Coordinates of C-alpha atoms and ligand atoms in Angstrom, one line a residue:
X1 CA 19.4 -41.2 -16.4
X2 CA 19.3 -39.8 -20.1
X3 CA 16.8 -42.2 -21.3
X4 CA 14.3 -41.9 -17.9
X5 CA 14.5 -37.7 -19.0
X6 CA 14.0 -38.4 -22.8
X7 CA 10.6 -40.7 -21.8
X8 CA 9.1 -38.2 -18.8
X9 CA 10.3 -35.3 -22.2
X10 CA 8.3 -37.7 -24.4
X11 CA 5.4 -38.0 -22.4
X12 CA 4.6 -34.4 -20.5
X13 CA 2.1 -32.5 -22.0
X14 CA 3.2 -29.1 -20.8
X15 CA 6.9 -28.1 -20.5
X16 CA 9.0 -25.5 -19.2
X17 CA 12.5 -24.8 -20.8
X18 CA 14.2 -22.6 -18.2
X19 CA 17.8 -21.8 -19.2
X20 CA 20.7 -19.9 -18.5
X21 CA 24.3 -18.6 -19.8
X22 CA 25.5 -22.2 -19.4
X23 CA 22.9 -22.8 -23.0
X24 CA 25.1 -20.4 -25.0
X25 CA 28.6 -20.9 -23.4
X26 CA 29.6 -23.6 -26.3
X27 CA 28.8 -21.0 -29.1
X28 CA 31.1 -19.3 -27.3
X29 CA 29.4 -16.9 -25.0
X30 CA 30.4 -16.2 -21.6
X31 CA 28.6 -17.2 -19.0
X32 CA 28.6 -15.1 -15.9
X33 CA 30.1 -17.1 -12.8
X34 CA 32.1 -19.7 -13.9
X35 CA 35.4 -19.7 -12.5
X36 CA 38.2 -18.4 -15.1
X37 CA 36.0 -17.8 -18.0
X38 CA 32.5 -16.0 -16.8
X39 CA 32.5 -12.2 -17.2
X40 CA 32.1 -11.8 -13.4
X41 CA 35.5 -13.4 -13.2
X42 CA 37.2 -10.3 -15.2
X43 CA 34.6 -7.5 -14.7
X44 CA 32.5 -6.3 -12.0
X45 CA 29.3 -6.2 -12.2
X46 CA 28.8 -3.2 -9.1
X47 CA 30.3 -0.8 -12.0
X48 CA 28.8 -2.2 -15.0
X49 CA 25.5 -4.0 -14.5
X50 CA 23.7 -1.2 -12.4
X51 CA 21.7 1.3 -12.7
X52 CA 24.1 3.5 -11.1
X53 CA 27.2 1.9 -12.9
X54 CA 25.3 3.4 -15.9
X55 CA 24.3 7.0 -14.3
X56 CA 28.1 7.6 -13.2
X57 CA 29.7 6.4 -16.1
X58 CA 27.5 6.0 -19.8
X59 CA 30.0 5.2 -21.7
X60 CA 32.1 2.8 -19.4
X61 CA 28.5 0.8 -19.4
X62 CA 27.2 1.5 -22.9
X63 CA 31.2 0.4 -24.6
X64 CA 31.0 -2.8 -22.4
X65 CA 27.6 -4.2 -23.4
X66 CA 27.9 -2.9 -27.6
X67 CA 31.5 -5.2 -26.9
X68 CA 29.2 -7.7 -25.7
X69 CA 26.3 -7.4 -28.3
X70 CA 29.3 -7.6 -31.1
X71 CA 30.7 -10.6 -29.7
X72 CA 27.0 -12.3 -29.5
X73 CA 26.6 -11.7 -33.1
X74 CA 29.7 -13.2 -34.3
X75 CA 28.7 -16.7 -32.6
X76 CA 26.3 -19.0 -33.9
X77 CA 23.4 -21.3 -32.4
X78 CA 25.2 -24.4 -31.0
X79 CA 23.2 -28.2 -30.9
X80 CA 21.7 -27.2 -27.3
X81 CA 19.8 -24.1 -28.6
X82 CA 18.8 -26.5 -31.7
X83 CA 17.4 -29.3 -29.2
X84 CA 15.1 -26.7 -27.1
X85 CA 13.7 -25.7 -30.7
X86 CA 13.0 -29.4 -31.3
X87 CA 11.5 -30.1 -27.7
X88 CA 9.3 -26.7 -28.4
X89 CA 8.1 -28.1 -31.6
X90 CA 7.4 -31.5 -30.1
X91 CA 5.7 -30.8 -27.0
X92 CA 1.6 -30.0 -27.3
X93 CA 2.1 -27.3 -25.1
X94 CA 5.8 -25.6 -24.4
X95 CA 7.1 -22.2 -23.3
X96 CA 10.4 -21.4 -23.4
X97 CA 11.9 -18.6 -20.6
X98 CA 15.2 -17.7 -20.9
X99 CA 17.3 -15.4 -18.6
X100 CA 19.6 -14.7 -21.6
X101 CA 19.9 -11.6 -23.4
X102 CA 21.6 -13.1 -26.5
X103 CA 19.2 -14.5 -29.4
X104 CA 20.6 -17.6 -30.1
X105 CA 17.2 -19.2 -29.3
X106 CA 15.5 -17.0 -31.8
X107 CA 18.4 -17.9 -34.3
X108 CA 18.0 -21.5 -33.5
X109 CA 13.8 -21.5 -34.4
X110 CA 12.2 -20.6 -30.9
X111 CA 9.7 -18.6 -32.3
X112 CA 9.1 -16.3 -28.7
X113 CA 11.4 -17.2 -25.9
X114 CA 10.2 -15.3 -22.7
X115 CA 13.2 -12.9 -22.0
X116 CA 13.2 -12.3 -17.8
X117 CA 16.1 -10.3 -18.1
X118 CA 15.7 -8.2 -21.5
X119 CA 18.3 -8.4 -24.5
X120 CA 21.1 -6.8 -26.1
X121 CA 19.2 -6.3 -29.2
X122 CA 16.7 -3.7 -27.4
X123 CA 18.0 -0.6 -26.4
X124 CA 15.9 2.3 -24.8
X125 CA 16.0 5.5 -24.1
X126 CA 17.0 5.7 -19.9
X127 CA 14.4 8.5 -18.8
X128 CA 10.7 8.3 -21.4
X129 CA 11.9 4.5 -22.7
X130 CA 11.3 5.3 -26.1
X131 CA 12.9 2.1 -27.9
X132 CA 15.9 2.9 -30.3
X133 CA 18.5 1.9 -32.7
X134 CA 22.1 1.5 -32.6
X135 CA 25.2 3.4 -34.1
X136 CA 26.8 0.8 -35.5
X137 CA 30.3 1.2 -33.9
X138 CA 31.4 -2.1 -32.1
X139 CA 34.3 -1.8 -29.3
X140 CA 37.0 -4.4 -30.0
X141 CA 37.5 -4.7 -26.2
X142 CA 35.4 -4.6 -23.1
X143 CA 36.8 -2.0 -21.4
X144 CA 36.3 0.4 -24.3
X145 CA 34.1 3.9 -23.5
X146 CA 31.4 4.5 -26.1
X147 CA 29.1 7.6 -25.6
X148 CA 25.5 6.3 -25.8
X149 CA 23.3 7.4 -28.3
X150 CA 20.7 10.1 -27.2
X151 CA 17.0 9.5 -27.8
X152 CA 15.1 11.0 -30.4
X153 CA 12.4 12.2 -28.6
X154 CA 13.8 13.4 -25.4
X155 CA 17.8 13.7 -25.9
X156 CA 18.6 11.4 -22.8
X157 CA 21.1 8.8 -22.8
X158 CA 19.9 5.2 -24.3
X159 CA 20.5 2.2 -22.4
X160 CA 21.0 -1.2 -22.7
X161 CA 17.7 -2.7 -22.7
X162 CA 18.6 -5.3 -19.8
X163 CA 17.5 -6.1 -16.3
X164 CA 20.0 -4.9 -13.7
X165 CA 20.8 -5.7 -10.3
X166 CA 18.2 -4.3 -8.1
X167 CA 15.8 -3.2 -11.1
X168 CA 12.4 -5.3 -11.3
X169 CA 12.0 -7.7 -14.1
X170 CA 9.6 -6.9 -17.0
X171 CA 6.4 -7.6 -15.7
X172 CA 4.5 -9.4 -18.6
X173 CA 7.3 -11.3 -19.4
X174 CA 7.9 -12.5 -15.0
X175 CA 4.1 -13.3 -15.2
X176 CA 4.4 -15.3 -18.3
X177 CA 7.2 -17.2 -16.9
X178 CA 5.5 -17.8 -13.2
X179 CA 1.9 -19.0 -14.9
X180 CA 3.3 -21.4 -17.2
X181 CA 5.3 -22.7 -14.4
X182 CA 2.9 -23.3 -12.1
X183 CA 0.6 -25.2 -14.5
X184 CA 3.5 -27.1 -16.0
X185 CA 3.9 -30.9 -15.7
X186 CA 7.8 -30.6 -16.7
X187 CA 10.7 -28.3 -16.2
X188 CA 13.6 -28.6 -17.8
X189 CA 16.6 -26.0 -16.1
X190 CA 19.7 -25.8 -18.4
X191 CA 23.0 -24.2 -17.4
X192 CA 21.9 -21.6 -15.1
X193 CA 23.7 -21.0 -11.4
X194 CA 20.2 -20.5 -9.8
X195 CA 21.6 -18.2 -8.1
X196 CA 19.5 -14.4 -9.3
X197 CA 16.5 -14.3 -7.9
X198 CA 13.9 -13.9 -8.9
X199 CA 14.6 -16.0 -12.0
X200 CA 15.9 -19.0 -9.9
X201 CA 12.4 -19.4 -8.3
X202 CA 10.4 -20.1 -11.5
X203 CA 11.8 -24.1 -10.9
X204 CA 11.4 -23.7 -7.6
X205 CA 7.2 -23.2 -7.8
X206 CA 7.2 -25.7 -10.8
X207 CA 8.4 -27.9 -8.3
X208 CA 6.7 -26.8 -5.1
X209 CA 3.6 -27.5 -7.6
X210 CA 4.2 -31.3 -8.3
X211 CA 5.9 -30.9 -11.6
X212 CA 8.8 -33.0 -12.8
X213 CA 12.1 -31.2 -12.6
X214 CA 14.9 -32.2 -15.3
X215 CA 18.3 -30.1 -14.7
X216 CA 21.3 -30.3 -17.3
X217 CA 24.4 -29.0 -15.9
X218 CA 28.2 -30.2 -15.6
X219 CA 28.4 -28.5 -11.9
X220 CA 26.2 -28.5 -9.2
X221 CA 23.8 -26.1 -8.4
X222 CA 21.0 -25.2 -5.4
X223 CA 18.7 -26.7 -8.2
X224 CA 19.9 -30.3 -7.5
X225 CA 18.0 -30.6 -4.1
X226 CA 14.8 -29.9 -6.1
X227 CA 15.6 -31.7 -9.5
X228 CA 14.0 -35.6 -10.0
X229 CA 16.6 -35.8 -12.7
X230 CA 20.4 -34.2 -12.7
X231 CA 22.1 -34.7 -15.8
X232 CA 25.6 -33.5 -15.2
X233 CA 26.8 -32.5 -19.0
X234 CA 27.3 -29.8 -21.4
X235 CA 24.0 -28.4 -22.7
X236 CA 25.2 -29.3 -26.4
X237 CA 26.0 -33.0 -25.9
X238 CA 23.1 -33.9 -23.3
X239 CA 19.9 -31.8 -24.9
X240 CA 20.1 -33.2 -28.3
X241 CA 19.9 -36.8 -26.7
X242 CA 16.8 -36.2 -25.3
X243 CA 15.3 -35.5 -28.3
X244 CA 17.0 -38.3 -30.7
Ligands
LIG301 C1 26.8 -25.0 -18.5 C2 27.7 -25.1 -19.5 C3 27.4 -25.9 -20.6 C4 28.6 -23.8 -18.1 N1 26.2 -26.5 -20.6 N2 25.6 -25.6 -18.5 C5 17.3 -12.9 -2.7 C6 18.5 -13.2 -2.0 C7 19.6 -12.5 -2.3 C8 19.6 -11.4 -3.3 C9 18.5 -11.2 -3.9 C10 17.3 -11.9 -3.6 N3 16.3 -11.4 -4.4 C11 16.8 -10.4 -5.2 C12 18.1 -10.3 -4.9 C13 19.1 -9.3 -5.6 C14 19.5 -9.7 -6.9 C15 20.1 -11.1 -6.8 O1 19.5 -12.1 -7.2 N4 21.3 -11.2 -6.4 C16 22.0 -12.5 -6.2 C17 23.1 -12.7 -7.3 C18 22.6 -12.6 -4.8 N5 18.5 -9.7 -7.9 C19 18.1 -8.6 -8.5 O2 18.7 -7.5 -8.3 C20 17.0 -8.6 -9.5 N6 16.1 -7.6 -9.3 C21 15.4 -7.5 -8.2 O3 15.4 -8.3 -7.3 O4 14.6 -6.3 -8.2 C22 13.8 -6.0 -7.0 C23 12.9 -4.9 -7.4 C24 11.6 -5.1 -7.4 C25 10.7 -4.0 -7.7 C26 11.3 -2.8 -8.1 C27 12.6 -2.6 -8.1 C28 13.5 -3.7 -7.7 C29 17.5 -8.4 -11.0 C30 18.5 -9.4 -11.4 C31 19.1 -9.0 -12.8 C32 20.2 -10.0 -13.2 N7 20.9 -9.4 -14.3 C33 22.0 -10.2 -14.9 C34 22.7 -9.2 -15.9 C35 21.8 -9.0 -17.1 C36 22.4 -8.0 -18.0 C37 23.7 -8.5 -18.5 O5 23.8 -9.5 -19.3 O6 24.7 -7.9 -18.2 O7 21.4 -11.3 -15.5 S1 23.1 -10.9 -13.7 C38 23.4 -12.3 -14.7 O8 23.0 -13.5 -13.9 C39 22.5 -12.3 -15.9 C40 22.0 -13.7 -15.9 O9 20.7 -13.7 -16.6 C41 21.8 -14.0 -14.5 C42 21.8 -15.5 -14.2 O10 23.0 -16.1 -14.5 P1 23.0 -17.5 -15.2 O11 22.3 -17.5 -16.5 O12 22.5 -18.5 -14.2 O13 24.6 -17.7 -15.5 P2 25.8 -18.1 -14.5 O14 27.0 -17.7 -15.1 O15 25.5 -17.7 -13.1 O16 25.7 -19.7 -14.5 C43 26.0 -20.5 -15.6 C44 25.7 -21.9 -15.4 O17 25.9 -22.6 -16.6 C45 26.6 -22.5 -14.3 O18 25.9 -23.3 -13.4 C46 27.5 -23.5 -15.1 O19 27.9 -24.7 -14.4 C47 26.6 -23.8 -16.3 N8 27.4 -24.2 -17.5 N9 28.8 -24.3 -19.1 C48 25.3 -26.3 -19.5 N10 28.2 -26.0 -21.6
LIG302 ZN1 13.6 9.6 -24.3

């Protein structure tokens, strides 16, 4: 199975790399629905990852996601992240498109990864969206209130600069991702649930449009009904031997 993947990798012109939480849980971030360990499993997301989590309580949402920023700086690329940057450099035409908010594909070499659901590392300001720095004050613990800074130009609370539930994606970067999937001849989906939509449809129209779809994951996933290839592993172990 590995080495029928590394040859349709070798020989596809243009690629999708479509990944998920599952890329960046062996550097030791946590991914969001597995069992004991994703952060679903110890925090909910209706008060924390909403716009009006973030409306009734600032500070609860602010403190959680500067505890999560702080805990994505302290971990490192692992050999997954590496791979993708290897793939990138190696394909004649590839475009990465992440649903991750960490940077560990920037810190592993992908020069622009398409970010569908925003990052930690852009905060803006929650009414005029005026971009804007951090204090630098890291919570030790998730469940620790920080007051959000207040934008320079208008005074209203800065937010994380991620994609909620029930906000729309950014538009440039969900029209980047759909075109390059839909002239792609190769999709490779790693460690994402496929379950947010509408992230989890970008395979779904490579596919519908004839292209080859790889998926690396250790559990199953809706994606396995659409995948020509499963490859049921870690992301660190199975990527890099596509590329050897
Ligand atoms: C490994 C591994 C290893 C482990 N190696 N693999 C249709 C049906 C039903 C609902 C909806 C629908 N369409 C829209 C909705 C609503 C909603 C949604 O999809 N809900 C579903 C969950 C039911 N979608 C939205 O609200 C979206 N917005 C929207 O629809 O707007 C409409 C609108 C239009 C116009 C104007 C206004 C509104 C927005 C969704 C935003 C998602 N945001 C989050 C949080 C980001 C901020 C933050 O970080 O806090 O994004 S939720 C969370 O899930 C995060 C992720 O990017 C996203 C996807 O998760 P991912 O990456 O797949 O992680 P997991 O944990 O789910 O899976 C990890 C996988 O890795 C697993 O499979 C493991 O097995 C695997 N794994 N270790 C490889 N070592
Ligand atoms: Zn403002």
């Amino acid at each position: 199975m590995g080495d029928t993947a590394a040859s349709l990798l070798r020989d596809a012109r243009k690629v999708v790399v479509f990944t998920g939480a599952g890329i960046s849980a062996e550097s030791g971030v946590p991914t969001f629905r597995d069992a004991l360990t994703g952060l679903w499993a110890r925090f909910d997301a209706e008060t924390l990852a909403t716009p009006r989590a973030f409306r009734d309580d600032p500070a609860l949402v602010w403190g959680w996601y500067e505890w999560r920023r702080g805990q994505v700086r302290r971990t490192r690329p692992n050999a997954g992240h590496e791979a993708v940057a290897a793939i990138e450099a190696r394909a004649p035409h590839c475009t990465l498109v992440t649903q991750n908010v960490d940077d560990l594909h920037e810190r592993a070499g992908s020069a622009a990864p398409v970010h569908l659901h925003g990052s930690l590392f852009a905060p803006r300001c929650s009414f005029c969206g005026l971009p804007a720095s951090f204090v630098d004050d890291l919570p030790a613990d998730g469940s620790h209130k920080v007051e959000p800074p207040m934008c320079e130009r208008c005074g209203s609370a800065v937010r994380p600069g991620v994609v909620w539930f029930g906000e729309a994606l950014p538009e440039v970067a969900l029209a980047a991702a759909v075109e390059a999937a839909s002239a792609c001849d190769l999709l490779l989906s790693v460690g994402t649930s496929a379950m947010v939509y509408p992230a989890a449809e970008i395979p779904q129209v490579a596919a519908r449009l004839g292209a080859t779809v790889i998926q690396v994951n250790p559990r199953e996933t809706p994606l396995d009904a659409i995948a020509d290839v499963n490859l049921r592993g870690p992301a660190a172990t199975v990527l890099p031997e596509l590329v050897r």
